[in-house]
Short mmCIF file of C-alpha atoms and ligand atoms in Angstrom, two decimals:
data_model
loop_
_atom_site.label_atom_id
_atom_site.label_comp_id
_atom_site.label_asym_id
_atom_site.label_seq_id
_atom_site.Cartn_x
_atom_site.Cartn_y
_atom_site.Cartn_z
CA MET A 991 21.95 -21.67 41.84
CA VAL A 992 24.21 -18.63 41.57
CA ILE A 993 23.33 -17.56 38.03
CA ARG A 994 19.66 -18.08 37.24
CA PHE A 995 17.31 -16.71 34.63
CA LEU A 996 13.62 -16.35 33.92
CA THR A 997 12.05 -15.82 30.53
CA ALA A 998 8.59 -14.42 29.78
CA GLY A 999 6.65 -13.67 26.64
CA GLU A 1000 4.53 -15.37 24.01
CA SER A 1001 5.57 -16.23 20.47
CA HIS A 1002 3.25 -13.61 18.93
CA GLY A 1003 3.10 -11.14 21.81
CA PRO A 1004 4.92 -7.78 21.74
CA ALA A 1005 8.26 -9.13 22.99
CA LEU A 1006 10.18 -11.78 24.85
CA VAL A 1007 11.99 -10.75 28.00
CA VAL A 1008 14.66 -12.44 30.07
CA VAL A 1009 16.10 -11.51 33.47
CA VAL A 1010 19.49 -12.98 34.39
CA GLU A 1011 20.46 -12.78 38.03
CA GLY A 1012 23.79 -13.51 39.72
CA LEU A 1013 26.25 -12.31 37.09
CA PRO A 1014 29.36 -10.60 38.43
CA ALA A 1015 29.86 -6.88 37.86
CA GLY A 1016 32.22 -5.78 35.10
CA LEU A 1017 31.26 -8.34 32.44
CA PRO A 1018 31.51 -6.57 29.07
CA ILE A 1019 28.33 -6.94 26.99
CA ALA A 1020 26.79 -5.11 24.02
CA ALA A 1021 23.27 -5.46 22.64
CA SER A 1022 24.88 -6.19 19.27
CA GLU A 1023 26.57 -9.31 20.71
CA VAL A 1024 23.20 -10.63 21.83
CA ALA A 1025 21.74 -9.77 18.41
CA ASP A 1026 24.59 -11.63 16.68
CA GLU A 1027 23.86 -14.81 18.66
CA LEU A 1028 20.14 -14.43 17.93
CA ALA A 1029 20.93 -14.14 14.23
CA ARG A 1030 22.80 -17.47 14.50
CA ARG A 1031 19.65 -19.02 16.01
CA ARG A 1032 17.68 -17.99 12.91
CA LEU A 1033 20.14 -19.83 10.66
CA GLY A 1034 19.64 -23.11 8.92
CA TYR A 1035 18.19 -24.59 5.78
CA GLY A 1036 14.63 -25.68 6.48
CA ARG A 1037 13.70 -22.83 8.81
CA GLY A 1038 10.23 -21.35 8.35
CA PRO A 1039 9.11 -17.98 6.94
CA ARG A 1040 9.37 -16.20 10.29
CA MET A 1041 13.15 -16.57 10.32
CA ARG A 1042 13.38 -14.50 7.15
CA PHE A 1043 11.52 -11.44 8.47
CA GLU A 1044 12.19 -11.72 12.24
CA GLN A 1045 14.66 -9.01 13.31
CA ASP A 1046 15.14 -9.89 17.00
CA VAL A 1047 15.57 -6.25 18.02
CA VAL A 1048 17.45 -6.33 21.33
CA THR A 1049 17.20 -3.78 24.14
CA LEU A 1050 19.29 -4.03 27.31
CA VAL A 1051 16.71 -2.80 29.81
CA GLY A 1052 18.64 -3.09 33.07
CA GLY A 1053 21.82 -4.25 34.75
CA VAL A 1054 24.26 -2.87 32.18
CA ARG A 1055 25.92 0.56 32.16
CA HIS A 1056 28.40 1.79 29.57
CA GLY A 1057 28.92 -1.71 28.21
CA ARG A 1058 29.50 -3.56 31.48
CA THR A 1059 27.26 -5.42 33.91
CA LEU A 1060 26.61 -3.78 37.28
CA GLY A 1061 26.11 -6.92 39.36
CA SER A 1062 22.37 -6.22 39.39
CA PRO A 1063 19.90 -8.40 37.41
CA VAL A 1064 20.35 -7.99 33.66
CA ALA A 1065 17.06 -7.58 31.80
CA ILE A 1066 16.89 -8.01 28.04
CA GLU A 1067 13.92 -7.40 25.75
CA ILE A 1068 13.65 -8.98 22.32
CA ALA A 1069 10.89 -7.34 20.30
CA ASN A 1070 8.76 -9.45 17.96
CA SER A 1071 8.97 -8.00 14.46
CA GLU A 1072 5.37 -8.65 13.41
CA TRP A 1073 3.77 -6.88 16.37
CA ASN A 1074 4.17 -3.37 14.99
CA ARG A 1075 4.78 -4.23 11.37
CA ASP A 1076 1.38 -5.88 10.99
CA PRO A 1077 -0.73 -4.50 13.91
CA ASP A 1078 -3.98 -6.15 12.76
CA LYS A 1079 -2.44 -9.59 12.83
CA TRP A 1080 -1.50 -10.05 16.50
CA GLN A 1081 -2.10 -6.92 18.58
CA ARG A 1082 -5.73 -7.63 19.35
CA GLU A 1083 -5.44 -11.44 19.19
CA MET A 1084 -2.69 -11.38 21.84
CA SER A 1085 -3.89 -8.29 23.76
CA PRO A 1086 -3.66 -8.44 27.57
CA GLU A 1087 -6.82 -6.24 27.80
CA ALA A 1088 -10.04 -7.96 28.89
CA ASP A 1089 -12.08 -5.86 26.43
CA ASP A 1090 -10.08 -7.05 23.41
CA GLY A 1091 -11.59 -10.40 22.45
CA PRO A 1092 -9.73 -12.81 20.18
CA THR A 1093 -9.82 -12.15 16.44
CA LYS A 1094 -9.21 -15.72 15.32
CA ALA A 1095 -11.29 -18.86 15.80
CA PRO A 1096 -10.13 -21.04 18.70
CA LEU A 1097 -7.64 -23.76 17.77
CA THR A 1098 -9.17 -27.08 18.75
CA GLN A 1099 -7.74 -29.69 16.33
CA VAL A 1100 -4.86 -30.28 18.70
CA ARG A 1101 -1.44 -31.30 17.34
CA PRO A 1102 -0.17 -34.68 18.55
CA GLY A 1103 3.36 -34.22 19.90
CA HIS A 1104 2.87 -30.55 20.81
CA ALA A 1105 1.84 -29.28 24.26
CA ASP A 1106 -1.66 -28.38 22.93
CA LEU A 1107 -3.91 -31.07 24.41
CA ALA A 1108 -2.13 -31.80 27.69
CA GLY A 1109 -1.78 -28.04 28.25
CA MET A 1110 -5.50 -27.41 27.59
CA GLN A 1111 -6.47 -30.22 29.95
CA LYS A 1112 -4.08 -29.07 32.64
CA TYR A 1113 -5.00 -25.35 32.56
CA GLY A 1114 -8.67 -25.65 31.59
CA PHE A 1115 -8.39 -23.87 28.24
CA THR A 1116 -10.68 -24.30 25.23
CA ASP A 1117 -8.24 -22.64 22.77
CA ALA A 1118 -4.87 -24.29 22.10
CA ARG A 1119 -3.40 -20.84 21.39
CA ASN A 1120 -3.27 -20.23 25.16
CA VAL A 1121 -0.78 -23.10 25.32
CA LEU A 1122 1.09 -22.97 22.04
CA GLU A 1123 2.07 -19.31 22.30
CA ARG A 1124 4.30 -20.14 25.25
CA ALA A 1125 5.21 -23.72 24.27
CA SER A 1126 6.59 -22.45 20.93
CA ALA A 1127 10.32 -22.72 20.37
CA ARG A 1128 10.27 -18.96 19.92
CA GLU A 1129 11.05 -18.86 23.66
CA THR A 1130 14.53 -20.18 22.91
CA ALA A 1131 15.42 -16.69 21.63
CA ALA A 1132 15.26 -15.47 25.25
CA ARG A 1133 17.45 -18.36 26.36
CA VAL A 1134 20.04 -17.52 23.71
CA ALA A 1135 20.05 -13.90 24.95
CA ALA A 1136 20.74 -15.10 28.52
CA GLY A 1137 23.27 -17.61 27.24
CA THR A 1138 25.19 -14.88 25.44
CA LEU A 1139 26.04 -13.41 28.85
CA ALA A 1140 27.03 -16.86 30.13
CA LYS A 1141 29.28 -17.39 27.11
CA LYS A 1142 30.96 -14.03 27.75
CA LEU A 1143 31.62 -14.97 31.38
CA LEU A 1144 33.03 -18.35 30.34
CA GLY A 1145 35.14 -16.68 27.64
CA ALA A 1146 36.92 -14.74 30.42
CA LEU A 1147 37.88 -18.14 31.91
CA GLY A 1148 39.09 -19.49 28.56
CA VAL A 1149 36.01 -21.67 27.92
CA GLN A 1150 34.61 -21.86 24.38
CA ILE A 1151 31.45 -23.70 23.37
CA VAL A 1152 30.66 -24.88 19.86
CA SER A 1153 27.96 -27.02 18.30
CA HIS A 1154 27.25 -28.85 15.06
CA VAL A 1155 24.61 -31.04 13.45
CA VAL A 1156 25.47 -34.75 13.18
CA GLN A 1157 22.13 -36.12 11.98
CA MET A 1158 19.17 -34.75 10.04
CA GLY A 1159 16.35 -37.21 9.53
CA ALA A 1160 18.05 -40.33 8.19
CA ALA A 1161 21.19 -38.47 6.96
CA LYS A 1162 24.13 -38.91 9.35
CA ALA A 1163 27.58 -37.26 9.41
CA GLU A 1164 30.72 -39.42 9.62
CA PRO A 1165 31.43 -39.89 13.33
CA GLY A 1166 34.51 -38.28 14.82
CA ARG A 1167 34.84 -34.99 12.92
CA ARG A 1168 34.04 -32.33 15.52
CA PRO A 1169 34.50 -28.57 15.38
CA GLY A 1170 37.47 -27.31 17.40
CA PRO A 1171 37.14 -24.35 19.75
CA ASP A 1172 37.77 -21.84 16.94
CA GLU A 1173 35.67 -23.48 14.23
CA LEU A 1174 32.24 -22.12 15.06
CA ASP A 1175 32.29 -19.73 12.09
CA LEU A 1176 33.11 -22.65 9.80
CA VAL A 1177 30.09 -24.57 11.14
CA ASP A 1178 27.82 -21.53 10.76
CA GLU A 1179 28.93 -21.09 7.13
CA ASN A 1180 27.31 -24.39 6.25
CA GLU A 1181 23.57 -24.14 5.62
CA VAL A 1182 22.76 -27.10 7.88
CA ARG A 1183 25.64 -26.40 10.31
CA CYS A 1184 27.34 -29.71 9.47
CA LEU A 1185 31.11 -30.05 8.90
CA ASP A 1186 30.94 -33.21 6.76
CA PRO A 1187 30.26 -31.90 3.22
CA ASP A 1188 28.74 -35.13 1.86
CA ALA A 1189 26.47 -35.50 4.87
CA ALA A 1190 25.54 -31.80 4.67
CA GLN A 1191 24.39 -32.31 1.07
CA ALA A 1192 22.42 -35.41 2.05
CA MET A 1193 20.83 -33.39 4.87
CA VAL A 1194 19.78 -30.60 2.50
CA ASN A 1195 18.27 -33.24 0.20
CA GLU A 1196 16.37 -34.76 3.13
CA ILE A 1197 14.98 -31.33 4.01
CA LYS A 1198 13.98 -30.65 0.39
CA ASP A 1199 12.16 -34.00 0.22
CA ALA A 1200 10.38 -33.42 3.53
CA ALA A 1201 9.44 -29.86 2.50
CA ARG A 1202 7.99 -31.10 -0.79
CA GLU A 1203 5.79 -33.49 1.12
CA GLY A 1204 4.78 -30.88 3.73
CA ASP A 1205 6.52 -32.93 6.40
CA SER A 1206 9.04 -32.15 9.17
CA LEU A 1207 12.42 -33.56 10.27
CA GLY A 1208 14.24 -34.13 13.53
CA GLY A 1209 17.89 -34.87 14.10
CA VAL A 1210 20.87 -34.87 16.43
CA VAL A 1211 23.32 -32.13 17.46
CA GLU A 1212 26.44 -32.05 19.58
CA ALA A 1213 27.54 -29.20 21.83
CA ILE A 1214 31.18 -29.26 22.92
CA ALA A 1215 32.67 -27.07 25.67
CA TYR A 1216 36.46 -26.61 25.48
CA GLY A 1217 38.63 -25.28 28.28
CA VAL A 1218 36.29 -26.17 31.15
CA PRO A 1219 38.45 -26.43 34.29
CA VAL A 1220 38.46 -29.56 36.41
CA GLY A 1221 36.11 -29.32 39.37
CA LEU A 1222 32.73 -27.96 38.19
CA GLY A 1223 29.81 -29.90 39.66
CA SER A 1224 30.15 -32.44 42.44
CA HIS A 1225 29.78 -36.11 43.31
CA VAL A 1226 28.40 -35.33 46.78
CA HIS A 1227 24.70 -34.98 45.97
CA TRP A 1228 22.36 -35.80 43.09
CA ASP A 1229 21.44 -32.24 42.26
CA ARG A 1230 25.04 -31.07 42.22
CA LYS A 1231 26.14 -33.44 39.46
CA LEU A 1232 27.28 -31.52 36.39
CA ASP A 1233 26.10 -34.11 33.86
CA ALA A 1234 22.66 -34.14 35.47
CA ALA A 1235 22.44 -30.35 35.28
CA LEU A 1236 23.51 -30.38 31.63
CA ALA A 1237 21.01 -33.11 30.77
CA ARG A 1238 18.17 -31.22 32.40
CA ALA A 1239 19.05 -27.94 30.71
CA VAL A 1240 19.36 -29.47 27.24
CA MET A 1241 16.31 -31.74 27.64
CA SER A 1242 14.26 -28.63 28.46
CA ILE A 1243 14.78 -27.27 24.94
CA GLN A 1244 11.56 -27.55 22.95
CA ALA A 1245 11.24 -30.85 20.98
CA VAL A 1246 14.33 -32.47 22.54
CA LYS A 1247 13.55 -36.06 23.52
CA GLY A 1248 17.02 -37.48 24.22
CA VAL A 1249 20.27 -36.20 25.80
CA GLU A 1250 23.56 -38.02 26.11
CA VAL A 1251 26.83 -37.01 27.81
CA GLY A 1252 29.88 -38.46 26.06
CA GLU A 1253 29.28 -41.94 24.60
CA GLY A 1254 26.68 -42.83 27.22
CA PHE A 1255 24.58 -45.23 25.10
CA GLU A 1256 27.53 -46.66 23.13
CA VAL A 1257 29.51 -47.73 26.22
CA ALA A 1258 26.45 -49.43 27.71
CA GLY A 1259 27.13 -52.29 25.28
CA ARG A 1260 30.85 -52.59 26.04
CA ARG A 1261 32.74 -54.43 28.73
CA GLY A 1262 34.06 -52.32 31.60
CA SER A 1263 37.62 -52.93 30.46
CA ALA A 1264 36.87 -51.02 27.23
CA ALA A 1265 34.38 -48.43 28.51
CA HIS A 1266 36.51 -45.92 30.44
CA ASP A 1267 38.97 -43.19 29.47
CA PRO A 1268 42.52 -44.12 30.48
CA VAL A 1269 44.23 -41.53 32.70
CA THR A 1270 47.68 -40.31 31.59
CA TRP A 1271 50.03 -37.67 32.99
CA ASP A 1272 52.93 -35.62 31.62
CA ALA A 1273 54.67 -32.55 32.99
CA GLU A 1274 53.48 -30.28 30.18
CA HIS A 1275 49.76 -31.18 30.09
CA GLY A 1276 49.19 -32.67 33.54
CA TYR A 1277 46.45 -35.30 33.69
CA GLN A 1278 44.68 -36.25 30.49
CA ARG A 1279 42.19 -38.85 29.37
CA GLY A 1280 43.19 -40.99 26.43
CA SER A 1281 39.67 -40.90 24.93
CA GLY A 1282 36.45 -38.96 25.34
CA LEU A 1283 34.02 -41.69 26.31
CA ALA A 1284 32.95 -39.96 29.53
CA GLY A 1285 32.29 -36.67 27.73
CA GLY A 1286 34.44 -34.68 30.17
CA VAL A 1287 32.45 -35.54 33.31
CA GLU A 1288 33.27 -38.25 35.88
CA GLY A 1289 31.21 -38.68 39.05
CA GLY A 1290 29.31 -35.50 38.25
CA ILE A 1291 32.56 -33.45 38.21
CA SER A 1292 34.20 -31.87 35.15
CA THR A 1293 37.55 -33.56 34.43
CA GLY A 1294 39.18 -30.77 32.42
CA GLU A 1295 38.56 -32.64 29.15
CA PRO A 1296 36.17 -31.21 26.54
CA ILE A 1297 32.55 -31.66 27.64
CA LEU A 1298 30.37 -33.32 25.02
CA VAL A 1299 26.58 -33.19 25.15
CA ARG A 1300 24.46 -34.76 22.41
CA ALA A 1301 20.77 -33.94 21.93
CA ALA A 1302 18.09 -35.64 19.83
CA MET A 1303 15.22 -33.50 18.54
CA LYS A 1304 11.97 -35.05 17.38
CA PRO A 1305 10.49 -33.87 14.10
CA LEU A 1306 8.38 -30.75 14.74
CA ALA A 1307 4.76 -31.50 15.55
CA THR A 1308 3.42 -28.81 13.22
CA LEU A 1309 3.30 -30.06 9.64
CA ASN A 1310 2.84 -27.88 6.58
CA ARG A 1311 0.57 -30.63 5.21
CA PRO A 1312 -1.19 -31.83 8.34
CA THR A 1313 -1.60 -35.61 8.36
CA LEU A 1314 -1.39 -36.38 12.08
CA ALA A 1315 -4.56 -38.02 13.37
CA THR A 1316 -6.27 -36.14 16.17
CA VAL A 1317 -9.59 -35.19 17.72
CA ASP A 1318 -11.27 -31.78 17.63
CA THR A 1319 -11.65 -30.90 21.32
CA ALA A 1320 -14.79 -28.82 20.59
CA THR A 1321 -16.73 -31.49 18.64
CA LYS A 1322 -14.81 -34.68 19.59
CA GLU A 1323 -14.74 -35.53 15.88
CA ALA A 1324 -11.72 -37.29 14.44
CA GLY A 1325 -9.65 -35.31 11.96
CA VAL A 1326 -6.15 -33.97 11.35
CA SER A 1327 -4.26 -31.42 13.44
CA PHE A 1328 -4.37 -27.70 12.63
CA LYS A 1329 -1.63 -25.96 10.72
CA GLU A 1330 0.40 -23.05 12.10
CA ARG A 1331 3.30 -21.38 10.36
CA THR A 1332 6.29 -23.65 11.02
CA ASP A 1333 9.77 -24.85 10.06
CA VAL A 1334 10.53 -28.02 8.11
CA THR A 1335 13.30 -28.50 10.64
CA ALA A 1336 14.88 -26.54 13.48
CA VAL A 1337 17.81 -28.92 14.07
CA PRO A 1338 20.52 -26.38 12.99
CA ALA A 1339 19.00 -23.88 15.45
CA LEU A 1340 18.90 -26.54 18.17
CA GLY A 1341 22.72 -26.61 18.12
CA VAL A 1342 22.86 -22.87 18.78
CA VAL A 1343 20.29 -23.09 21.59
CA ALA A 1344 22.11 -26.09 23.12
CA GLU A 1345 25.39 -24.10 23.15
CA HIS A 1346 23.67 -21.40 25.19
CA MET A 1347 21.96 -23.78 27.61
CA VAL A 1348 25.28 -25.56 28.18
CA ALA A 1349 26.89 -22.13 28.72
CA LEU A 1350 24.27 -21.17 31.32
CA VAL A 1351 24.88 -24.38 33.30
CA LEU A 1352 28.68 -24.06 33.12
CA ALA A 1353 28.63 -20.34 34.00
CA ASP A 1354 26.42 -21.08 37.00
CA GLU A 1355 28.76 -23.84 38.18
CA ALA A 1356 31.83 -21.65 37.55
CA ALA A 1357 30.28 -18.82 39.58
CA ARG A 1358 29.52 -21.30 42.37
CA LYS A 1359 33.05 -22.75 42.36
CA PHE A 1360 35.04 -19.54 41.95
CA GLY A 1361 32.68 -16.92 43.42
CA GLY A 1362 33.37 -13.22 43.31
CA ASP A 1363 31.24 -10.11 42.91
CA SER A 1364 33.24 -8.71 40.01
CA LEU A 1365 34.54 -10.43 36.91
CA ASP A 1366 38.11 -9.60 37.99
CA GLU A 1367 37.56 -11.37 41.29
CA LEU A 1368 36.08 -14.41 39.55
CA VAL A 1369 39.01 -14.57 37.10
CA ARG A 1370 41.52 -14.21 39.96
CA ASN A 1371 39.84 -16.99 41.93
CA HIS A 1372 39.85 -19.26 38.87
CA ALA A 1373 43.57 -18.64 38.27
CA SER A 1374 44.36 -19.18 41.93
CA PHE A 1375 42.47 -22.50 41.95
CA LEU A 1376 44.42 -23.73 38.92
CA GLU A 1377 47.73 -22.69 40.52
CA ALA A 1378 46.83 -24.43 43.78
CA LEU A 1379 45.77 -27.50 41.85
CA ALA A 1380 49.19 -27.72 40.18
CA ARG A 1381 50.93 -27.44 43.55
CA GLY A 1382 48.42 -29.65 45.41
CA PRO A 1383 48.73 -33.23 46.66
CA VAL A 1384 48.05 -34.85 43.30
CA GLY A 1385 49.50 -32.01 41.18
CA ALA A 1386 47.98 -30.89 37.91
C1 EPS B 1604 10.08 -20.24 16.27
C2 EPS B 1604 9.09 -19.39 16.05
C3 EPS B 1604 7.76 -19.87 15.67
C4 EPS B 1604 7.82 -21.15 14.86
C5 EPS B 1604 8.72 -22.21 15.48
C6 EPS B 1604 9.92 -21.70 16.14
O1 EPS B 1604 7.27 -18.76 15.00
P1 EPS B 1604 5.90 -18.67 14.17
O2 EPS B 1604 4.91 -19.53 14.92
O3 EPS B 1604 5.56 -17.21 14.22
O4 EPS B 1604 6.25 -19.14 12.82
O5 EPS B 1604 8.33 -20.89 13.59
O6 EPS B 1604 8.00 -22.91 16.44
C7 EPS B 1604 7.52 -24.13 16.08
C8 EPS B 1604 7.74 -24.70 14.94
C9 EPS B 1604 6.74 -24.79 17.09
O7 EPS B 1604 6.19 -25.87 16.79
O8 EPS B 1604 6.62 -24.28 18.19
C10 EPS B 1604 11.39 -19.75 16.69
O9 EPS B 1604 11.55 -18.50 16.83
O10 EPS B 1604 12.30 -20.57 16.90
#
């Protein structure tokens, strides 16, 4: 890996932090750009109370000077709004000091579907809070911060990544209408981040119904990367395949249970003669694929077509009216799972997080393919590859 990142921090601790290593020097970045992407992550009808008060205050702690990266690791801190605003609520409960005992009763009515029980068994905990604080999707804020840098790097290579919601609970958008590279603002204007107005209304209604019943909703998003050059990833080894890297990155997002590249599941039911994108060539555009069935990746290598990644999120495991059958790990008595503050759905936010995870994978692969210690060098190498490709044995 050339560009890698590590996040740390608990949902209700003082802050999340992320360190991104391997970025070239000279990449322009402002804390406000990270904050803008974090604000997009808070969007969406059906988000919980935290998204209304959370400020996501961003500090660039290292690796950036006068608005540009230095080539050293970039460290970003995202403060948690409640820590100082309501000191009695979390400061002692989440204190790292041995003398500060917990202020709340241990959480033992573990939530089916969350990391609670398996995490307690694995780490030997008696309080699910030791697991849930890190398992929480709050951690995706740190990923979005790292992904903002990746998006900026890709932007310098002409790559743009967008996302949208195509399914919320049982409400599905008409297939085929996808945001273009410049339509991200249009998607974000919609309260469920869906471009199909009828489906968007049906999605809002689904969320209202679920909210009324104290229930939660999952759904499906698509992330699309435009302008990705041919040649990222490789067929030569399993862990160099671009689609595999994308699937892993997107599957790692909290509550995602399915990932598809292109029309992976659809084409499984077709004959081979109707399952592959025809290759065409003309002097103006070079090689093109007549359809997007492969999702822009063939043999683990980007083809130059838009890359399409679809992700399915399960309904959140925390319910506002808990009805999921469980066992209290302290008493072994049957009951229902505990209630934490939660969202009715986080599917609109999933799209934003998926964009950033896709960006991190593509930026890493671009840095590997084109190399360079400065952004200028990386951009030059990218341009030189494309020129050589046009002149090469098979032409562009
Ligand atoms: C989230 C923050 C969390 C949850 C949610 C996602 O904040 P809090 O627990 O303070 O409300 O709202 O996480 C879950 C629903 C979950 O099950 O983990 C966020 O910032 O995305």
